[in-house]
Short mmCIF file of C-alpha atoms and ligand atoms in Angstrom, two decimals:
data_model
loop_
_atom_site.label_atom_id
_atom_site.label_comp_id
_atom_site.label_asym_id
_atom_site.label_seq_id
_atom_site.Cartn_x
_atom_site.Cartn_y
_atom_site.Cartn_z
CA MET A 172 36.69 144.66 58.26
CA THR A 173 35.04 145.93 61.44
CA SER A 174 34.08 149.51 60.64
CA THR A 175 35.87 150.93 63.69
CA LEU A 176 39.10 149.29 62.50
CA GLN A 177 38.71 150.77 59.02
CA PRO A 178 41.33 153.51 59.43
CA VAL A 179 44.09 151.24 60.75
CA THR A 180 47.33 151.47 58.75
CA ALA A 181 49.83 149.99 61.22
CA LEU A 182 49.93 147.52 64.10
CA THR A 183 51.92 147.51 67.32
CA LEU A 184 52.31 144.27 69.27
CA ASP A 185 53.21 143.24 72.77
CA LEU A 186 55.56 140.20 72.96
CA ASP A 187 55.46 138.21 76.26
CA ASP A 188 52.14 136.39 76.73
CA THR A 189 50.92 137.80 73.43
CA LEU A 190 53.17 135.81 71.05
CA TRP A 191 54.36 133.13 73.51
CA PRO A 192 53.62 132.15 77.12
CA VAL A 193 56.34 133.80 79.20
CA ARG A 194 56.05 131.95 82.50
CA PRO A 195 57.30 128.53 81.31
CA THR A 196 60.07 130.30 79.39
CA LEU A 197 61.27 132.16 82.48
CA ILE A 198 61.02 129.08 84.71
CA ALA A 199 63.18 127.13 82.24
CA ALA A 200 65.68 130.00 81.98
CA GLU A 201 65.94 130.23 85.79
CA LYS A 202 66.78 126.50 85.83
CA VAL A 203 69.48 126.95 83.18
CA LEU A 204 70.95 129.81 85.23
CA ALA A 205 70.86 127.71 88.44
CA GLU A 206 72.68 124.86 86.67
CA TRP A 207 75.32 127.24 85.35
CA LEU A 208 75.85 128.65 88.84
CA ARG A 209 76.17 125.13 90.28
CA ALA A 210 79.02 124.48 87.85
CA ASN A 211 80.71 127.88 88.02
CA ALA A 212 79.84 129.44 91.36
CA PRO A 213 78.89 126.54 93.67
CA SER A 214 78.73 128.57 96.86
CA THR A 215 76.28 131.02 95.29
CA ALA A 216 74.25 128.19 93.79
CA GLN A 217 74.02 126.36 97.08
CA ASN A 218 73.07 129.43 99.10
CA THR A 219 70.68 131.03 96.64
CA PRO A 220 67.64 128.82 96.11
CA PRO A 221 64.87 130.35 93.95
CA ALA A 222 63.19 132.07 96.94
CA ALA A 223 66.47 133.70 97.98
CA MET A 224 67.13 134.85 94.41
CA LEU A 225 63.61 136.35 94.31
CA ALA A 226 64.21 138.17 97.60
CA LEU A 227 67.52 139.57 96.32
CA ARG A 228 65.79 140.66 93.15
CA ALA A 229 63.11 142.51 95.13
CA GLU A 230 65.86 144.19 97.14
CA VAL A 231 67.66 145.31 93.97
CA ALA A 232 64.43 146.56 92.38
CA ALA A 233 63.54 148.55 95.52
CA GLU A 234 67.00 150.14 95.65
CA HIS A 235 66.95 151.01 91.95
CA PRO A 236 63.49 152.37 91.10
CA HIS A 237 65.03 153.96 87.97
CA TRP A 238 65.46 150.42 86.63
CA ALA A 239 61.73 149.70 86.76
CA HIS A 240 61.69 149.64 82.93
CA ASP A 241 64.92 147.63 82.64
CA LEU A 242 64.53 143.99 83.67
CA SER A 243 67.99 143.13 82.29
CA ALA A 244 69.70 145.63 84.60
CA ILE A 245 67.78 144.27 87.60
CA ARG A 246 68.61 140.67 86.68
CA LEU A 247 72.31 141.39 86.15
CA GLU A 248 72.68 143.26 89.45
CA THR A 249 70.75 140.52 91.29
CA ILE A 250 73.17 137.87 90.03
CA ARG A 251 76.17 140.09 90.83
CA ARG A 252 74.90 140.63 94.37
CA ALA A 253 74.31 136.90 94.93
CA LEU A 254 77.86 136.10 93.76
CA ARG A 255 79.39 138.76 96.00
CA LYS A 256 77.30 137.75 99.00
CA HIS A 257 78.45 134.13 98.84
CA GLY A 258 82.12 134.66 98.12
CA ASP A 259 82.15 133.96 94.39
CA ASP A 260 83.64 136.26 91.75
CA PRO A 261 81.10 139.05 91.01
CA ALA A 262 82.73 139.42 87.58
CA LEU A 263 80.97 136.14 86.63
CA ALA A 264 77.67 138.04 86.63
CA GLU A 265 77.87 139.06 82.96
CA LEU A 266 78.55 135.48 81.83
CA ALA A 267 75.76 134.15 84.02
CA PHE A 268 73.38 136.79 82.70
CA ASP A 269 74.24 135.87 79.10
CA VAL A 270 73.38 132.24 79.85
CA PHE A 271 70.04 133.28 81.35
CA PHE A 272 69.35 135.74 78.54
CA GLU A 273 69.90 133.15 75.82
CA ALA A 274 67.62 130.67 77.59
CA ARG A 275 64.99 133.39 78.06
CA HIS A 276 64.63 133.49 74.26
CA ALA A 277 63.93 129.76 73.89
CA VAL A 278 60.22 130.53 73.57
CA THR A 279 57.43 128.33 72.27
CA LEU A 280 55.20 130.44 70.04
CA TYR A 281 51.43 130.08 70.28
CA ASP A 282 50.24 128.04 67.26
CA ASP A 283 48.54 130.99 65.56
CA VAL A 284 51.54 133.32 65.75
CA LEU A 285 53.55 132.42 62.64
CA PRO A 286 50.57 132.22 60.26
CA GLY A 287 49.01 135.25 61.97
CA LEU A 288 52.12 137.43 61.69
CA GLU A 289 52.56 136.29 58.10
CA ARG A 290 49.11 137.60 57.18
CA LEU A 291 49.28 140.79 59.23
CA ALA A 292 52.78 141.71 58.02
CA SER A 293 51.69 141.26 54.41
CA ARG A 294 49.65 144.46 54.70
CA TYR A 295 50.74 146.41 57.77
CA PRO A 296 54.01 147.58 59.26
CA LEU A 297 54.34 145.76 62.59
CA ILE A 298 56.14 147.36 65.54
CA ALA A 299 56.94 145.42 68.73
CA VAL A 300 56.29 147.27 71.99
CA SER A 301 57.51 145.40 75.05
CA ASN A 302 58.12 146.03 78.72
CA GLY A 303 60.19 142.84 78.83
CA ASN A 304 63.69 142.24 77.54
CA ALA A 305 62.97 139.78 74.72
CA GLU A 306 64.68 140.62 71.43
CA LEU A 307 62.95 139.84 68.12
CA HIS A 308 66.02 138.54 66.30
CA ARG A 309 66.74 136.12 69.15
CA VAL A 310 63.27 134.55 68.88
CA GLY A 311 63.42 134.39 65.07
CA LEU A 312 60.57 136.85 64.42
CA GLU A 313 62.57 139.83 63.16
CA ARG A 314 61.49 139.28 59.55
CA PHE A 315 57.87 140.16 60.34
CA PHE A 316 58.60 143.46 62.07
CA ALA A 317 59.40 146.91 60.74
CA GLY A 318 60.76 147.98 64.12
CA SER A 319 60.56 147.64 67.86
CA VAL A 320 60.33 149.88 70.91
CA SER A 321 61.37 148.44 74.26
CA ALA A 322 60.84 149.98 77.66
CA ARG A 323 64.52 149.32 78.38
CA LEU A 324 65.74 151.53 75.51
CA HIS A 325 62.83 153.97 75.53
CA GLY A 326 63.29 154.66 79.24
CA VAL A 327 59.66 154.32 80.35
CA ALA A 328 57.38 151.28 80.33
CA LYS A 329 53.80 150.77 79.14
CA PRO A 330 51.20 152.07 79.96
CA ASP A 331 53.04 155.41 79.67
CA PRO A 332 51.62 157.15 76.57
CA SER A 333 55.10 158.14 75.38
CA ILE A 334 56.12 154.56 74.56
CA PHE A 335 52.99 154.16 72.40
CA GLN A 336 53.75 157.48 70.72
CA ALA A 337 57.30 156.26 70.00
CA ALA A 338 55.86 153.08 68.49
CA CYS A 339 53.48 155.11 66.28
CA ALA A 340 56.41 157.24 65.14
CA ALA A 341 58.33 154.06 64.29
CA ALA A 342 55.30 152.89 62.29
CA LYS A 343 55.07 156.31 60.61
CA ALA A 344 51.37 156.46 61.49
CA PRO A 345 49.33 158.73 63.78
CA PRO A 346 47.88 157.01 66.89
CA HIS A 347 44.29 156.97 65.58
CA ARG A 348 45.50 154.85 62.66
CA VAL A 349 47.32 152.28 64.79
CA LEU A 350 45.93 149.13 66.42
CA HIS A 351 47.88 147.88 69.44
CA LEU A 352 47.59 144.18 70.28
CA GLY A 353 48.42 142.79 73.70
CA ASP A 354 47.36 140.47 76.50
CA ASP A 355 47.44 142.88 79.43
CA LEU A 356 44.31 144.92 80.17
CA ASP A 357 46.24 147.68 81.92
CA THR A 358 49.61 148.04 80.23
CA ASP A 359 48.38 147.14 76.74
CA VAL A 360 44.68 147.86 76.42
CA ALA A 361 44.19 150.82 78.76
CA GLY A 362 47.61 152.21 77.84
CA ALA A 363 46.95 152.10 74.10
CA LEU A 364 43.47 153.62 74.44
CA ALA A 365 44.81 156.45 76.63
CA ALA A 366 47.46 157.21 74.01
CA GLY A 367 44.78 157.45 71.30
CA LEU A 368 45.43 154.11 69.59
CA HIS A 369 42.91 151.39 68.85
CA ALA A 370 43.30 148.49 71.25
CA GLY A 371 42.99 144.79 70.58
CA TRP A 372 42.97 142.53 73.61
CA ILE A 373 44.53 139.17 72.81
CA CYS A 374 42.70 136.86 75.16
CA ARG A 375 43.43 133.23 74.36
CA PRO A 376 40.83 130.74 75.62
CA ASP A 377 43.44 129.03 77.83
CA GLY A 378 45.15 132.29 78.83
CA ALA A 379 45.51 133.73 82.31
CA HIS A 380 42.97 136.49 81.69
CA ALA A 381 40.28 134.47 79.91
CA ASP A 382 37.66 135.28 82.54
CA ALA A 383 38.39 139.00 82.85
CA ALA A 384 35.85 141.53 81.63
CA PRO A 385 36.88 143.28 78.41
CA ARG A 386 37.68 147.00 78.52
CA ALA A 387 35.17 149.41 76.96
CA GLY A 388 36.37 150.54 73.56
CA ALA A 389 38.70 147.57 73.08
CA HIS A 390 38.37 144.81 70.53
CA ARG A 391 38.70 141.27 71.83
CA PHE A 392 40.48 138.56 69.86
CA ALA A 393 41.32 134.95 70.74
CA THR A 394 44.22 134.67 68.29
CA LEU A 395 46.22 136.67 65.74
CA LEU A 396 44.29 134.83 63.02
CA ASP A 397 41.11 136.42 64.39
CA VAL A 398 42.81 139.82 64.13
CA ALA A 399 43.73 139.09 60.50
CA ASP A 400 40.12 138.02 59.80
CA ALA A 401 38.75 141.22 61.41
CA LEU A 402 41.10 143.34 59.33
CA GLY A 403 40.23 141.38 56.20
CA VAL A 404 43.81 140.43 55.44
MG1 MG B 1829 52.36 140.75 77.61
#
């Protein structure tokens, strides 16, 4: 084990782009939603191409800054607004959101994730810490985790130190004994370091951030298997 990781007794993990690529998942879910709207709210579907939906979403987000940590609330209100604007029943929004939300969980895990989580969970309590709205039981990973903290339920998103503190409390470990793993240099790496945790930057060779410079004080890993190797588990 790397000497600086010696004191680690618990791990916290980001979800989107750390355990699965999120962009293809969201693109597919948007398509499923568009198909559902075509069948159930044709006027909305016809008048709300992807660019229009994005513009509506930006409008909703700007009007509701208190939802910055709650992507589900923004998505639901965006759909409701599109339905109302084009003469369809706004009450369809919940059903439409459910369709999107289910599709949003049809993720394709990175190859190292199942064997990596298996090894890491055999020794450490794992806590999910996400700014997104993915739910562990819906992606079939609940069995590896001792708990999860989401920005939506916590009320503030990463990199706010309080969400990392909540995750440490869930792991029953003080911050200096916790290693946070994530793909984002700001929300994950800088956020974890500022909250007093160890930080592991998951930077897959084919990932979006592969060319970025690592953050001082952070460990860099290509896969969860590398994390398990470094921890000697
Ligand atoms: Mg991420």
